[in-house]
Amino acid sequence: MSVRYHLELTGGDDPEIVAARLWTAGALGVQELPDALVAWFETRQQDVPPGGTWSQQPDEDWLATWREGLEPVRVGRVLVVPTWLAATTPQLEGEVHIELDPGMAFGSGHHATTRLCLGALQDELAPQHRVLDVGCGTGILAIAAALLGAAAIEAVDVDPDAVVATRRNARANGVELDVHLGSAPDAQGSADLVLANLLTPTLHTLAPALVDCLAPDGLLVASGVASERAAGVATALTAAGAAAVGRRDEDGWSVLLHRAPSSHDRDPDPTPRSTS
Ligand SMILES: C[S@@+](CC[C@H](N)C(=O)[O-])C[C@H]1O[C@@H](n2cnc3c(N)ncnc32)[C@H](O)[C@@H]1O
């Protein structure tokens, strides 16, 4: 038996931030409805965003409800297919399929912040590129980079469940990634393309470290930004040394593209990787 928490959203709530608080409180799954969020937990939690209602639910019910809501998602030539739909989803010529079991990590491809990154990745990736995915969640972006032909991919996340999910999903897709626990300062080398789908406050805090991970002329794809806050994040990234070169918007979310100068050099003494 698990418990279900139903939380109505008000006009001022940012669903992404509220969902992140539910994940942080230990949610097993979070489903976004038009004006509400539903989260499932093993037991009732104190530190959830207030104002919702709790109910009991048999485990098989929430897993089925959550899975039923996940359809394949297309972005360009990438189709993200939940593993349980893979057998019944034919792969068309030219399509890149990512088979994904989100488990307890973020990144099924349904959120605009992920879709924006998948779009930018397809437009900007070149075969010789080394890619760094900061906040890999399910590994969706890192796996997409591998299937699209990146030369080497490192993926980091501060959540151990995300590291496990990324490793499992990478195996299921037959790709090799360097996945470890940590964040931008723990990245091992500089990257031609850095993907960072994070919360806006995290992007502000991590701006210098993200830019530091870029190789000369490297491109940072920063997502997870509500459009009304995009200018503030762009200012932080520019101040950290990467010039704004593009922005795309979808469903009230923005992805920001910032490029390092050709003279850019990585800090020669970065903080060593703390955990693996
Ligand atoms: C919005 S999800 C993005 C998941 C996936 N990359 C995608 O695009 O769908 C953000 C992820 O960043 C991780 N995260 C949060 N703060 C972080 C930080 N400071 N450094 C690295 N990862 C972080 C979270 O655990 C979560 O898995």
Coordinates of N, CA and C in Angstrom, one line a residue, residues 1-5 28 39-44 54-63:
M1 N 0.8 -1.2 0.0 CA 0.0 0.0 0.0 C 0.9 1.3 0.0
S2 N 0.6 2.2 -0.8 CA 1.3 3.5 -0.8 C 0.2 4.6 -0.5
V3 N 0.7 5.9 -0.4 CA -0.2 7.0 -0.2 C -0.1 8.0 -1.3
R4 N -1.3 8.6 -1.6 CA -1.4 9.5 -2.8 C -1.6 10.9 -2.2
Y5 N -0.9 11.9 -2.8 CA -1.0 13.3 -2.3 C -1.5 14.1 -3.5
L28 N 7.6 8.7 -4.9 CA 8.0 7.6 -5.8 C 7.6 8.0 -7.2
A39 N 1.2 13.1 -6.3 CA 2.5 12.4 -6.0 C 2.1 11.2 -5.2
W40 N 3.0 10.1 -5.3 CA 2.8 8.9 -4.6 C 4.0 8.7 -3.7
F41 N 3.7 8.3 -2.4 CA 4.8 8.1 -1.4 C 4.6 6.8 -0.7
E42 N 5.7 6.3 -0.1 CA 5.5 5.0 0.7 C 4.6 5.3 1.9
T43 N 4.9 6.4 2.6 CA 4.1 6.8 3.8 C 3.9 8.3 3.7
R44 N 3.0 8.8 4.5 CA 2.7 10.3 4.6 C 4.0 11.0 5.0
W54 N -4.4 13.8 1.3 CA -3.8 12.4 1.3 C -4.8 11.4 1.2
S55 N -4.5 10.3 0.4 CA -5.4 9.1 0.4 C -4.6 7.9 0.3
Q56 N -5.1 6.7 0.7 CA -4.4 5.4 0.6 C -4.6 4.9 -0.9
Q57 N -3.6 4.2 -1.4 CA -3.7 3.7 -2.7 C -2.9 2.4 -2.9
P58 N -3.5 1.3 -3.3 CA -2.7 0.1 -3.6 C -1.6 0.4 -4.6
D59 N -0.4 -0.2 -4.3 CA 0.8 0.1 -5.1 C 0.5 -0.1 -6.6
E60 N -0.2 -1.2 -7.0 CA -0.3 -1.5 -8.4 C -1.2 -0.4 -9.1
D61 N -2.1 0.3 -8.3 CA -2.9 1.4 -8.8 C -2.1 2.6 -9.2
W62 N -1.2 3.0 -8.3 CA -0.4 4.2 -8.7 C 0.6 4.0 -9.8
L63 N 1.2 2.8 -9.8 CA 2.1 2.5 -10.9 C 1.4 2.5 -12.2

